[in-house]
Protein backbone atom coordinates (compact mmCIF):
# COMPACT_ATOMS: atom_id res chain seq x y z
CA UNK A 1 90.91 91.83 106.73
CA UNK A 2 94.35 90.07 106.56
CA UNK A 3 95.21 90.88 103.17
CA UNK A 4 94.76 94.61 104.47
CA UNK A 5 97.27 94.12 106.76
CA UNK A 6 99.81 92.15 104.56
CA UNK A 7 99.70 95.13 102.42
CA UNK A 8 100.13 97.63 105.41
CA UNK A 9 103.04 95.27 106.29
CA UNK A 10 104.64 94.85 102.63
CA UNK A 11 104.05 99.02 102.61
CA UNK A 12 106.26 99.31 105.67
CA UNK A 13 108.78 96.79 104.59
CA UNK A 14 109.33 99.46 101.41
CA UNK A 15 109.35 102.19 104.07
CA UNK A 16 112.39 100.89 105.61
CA UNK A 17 114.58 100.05 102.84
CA UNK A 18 113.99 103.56 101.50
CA UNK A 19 115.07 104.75 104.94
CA UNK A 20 117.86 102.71 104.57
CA UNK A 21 119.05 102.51 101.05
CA UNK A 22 116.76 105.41 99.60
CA UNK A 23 119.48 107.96 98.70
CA UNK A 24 122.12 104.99 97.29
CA UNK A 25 119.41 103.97 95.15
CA UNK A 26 118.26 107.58 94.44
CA UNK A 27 114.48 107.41 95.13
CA UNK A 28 113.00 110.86 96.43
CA UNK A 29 112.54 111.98 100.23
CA UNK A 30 109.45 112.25 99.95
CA UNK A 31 108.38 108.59 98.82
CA UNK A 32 109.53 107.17 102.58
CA UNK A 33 106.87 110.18 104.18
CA UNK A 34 104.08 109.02 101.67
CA UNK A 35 104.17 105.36 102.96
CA UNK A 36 104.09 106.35 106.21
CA UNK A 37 100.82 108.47 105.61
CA UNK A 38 99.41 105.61 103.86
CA UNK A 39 99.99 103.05 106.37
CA UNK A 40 99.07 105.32 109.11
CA UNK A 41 102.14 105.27 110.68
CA UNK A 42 102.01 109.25 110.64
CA UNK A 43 99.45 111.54 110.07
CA UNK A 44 99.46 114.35 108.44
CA UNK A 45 98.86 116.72 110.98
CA UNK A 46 101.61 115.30 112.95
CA UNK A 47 104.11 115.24 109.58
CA UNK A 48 103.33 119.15 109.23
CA UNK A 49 104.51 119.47 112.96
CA UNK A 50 107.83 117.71 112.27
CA UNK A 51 108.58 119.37 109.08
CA UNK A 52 108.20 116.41 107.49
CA UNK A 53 105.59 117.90 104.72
């Protein structure tokens, strides 16, 4: 399954620049918390605990 985890890794790489450039470049809060559900960095029982939902 490599390609799975090229995606996963491509997925986080998005992550990170809307962490880091996300408000500059106006994309929404919520798009950085999505990718990290997706790639299972985060779950979502654990983003409801955070406030982060």
């Amino acid at each position: 399954m490599p390609d799975v985890e090229l995606i996963k890794g491509f997925l986080l790489a998005v992550r990170d620049c809307c962490l880091a450039k996300g408000k500059e470049a106006g994309v929404p809060d919520f798009v950085a918390d999505e990718l990290a559900l997706k790639t299972g960095l985060t779950t979502p029982a654990l983003a409801v605990l955070i406030g982060n939902s």
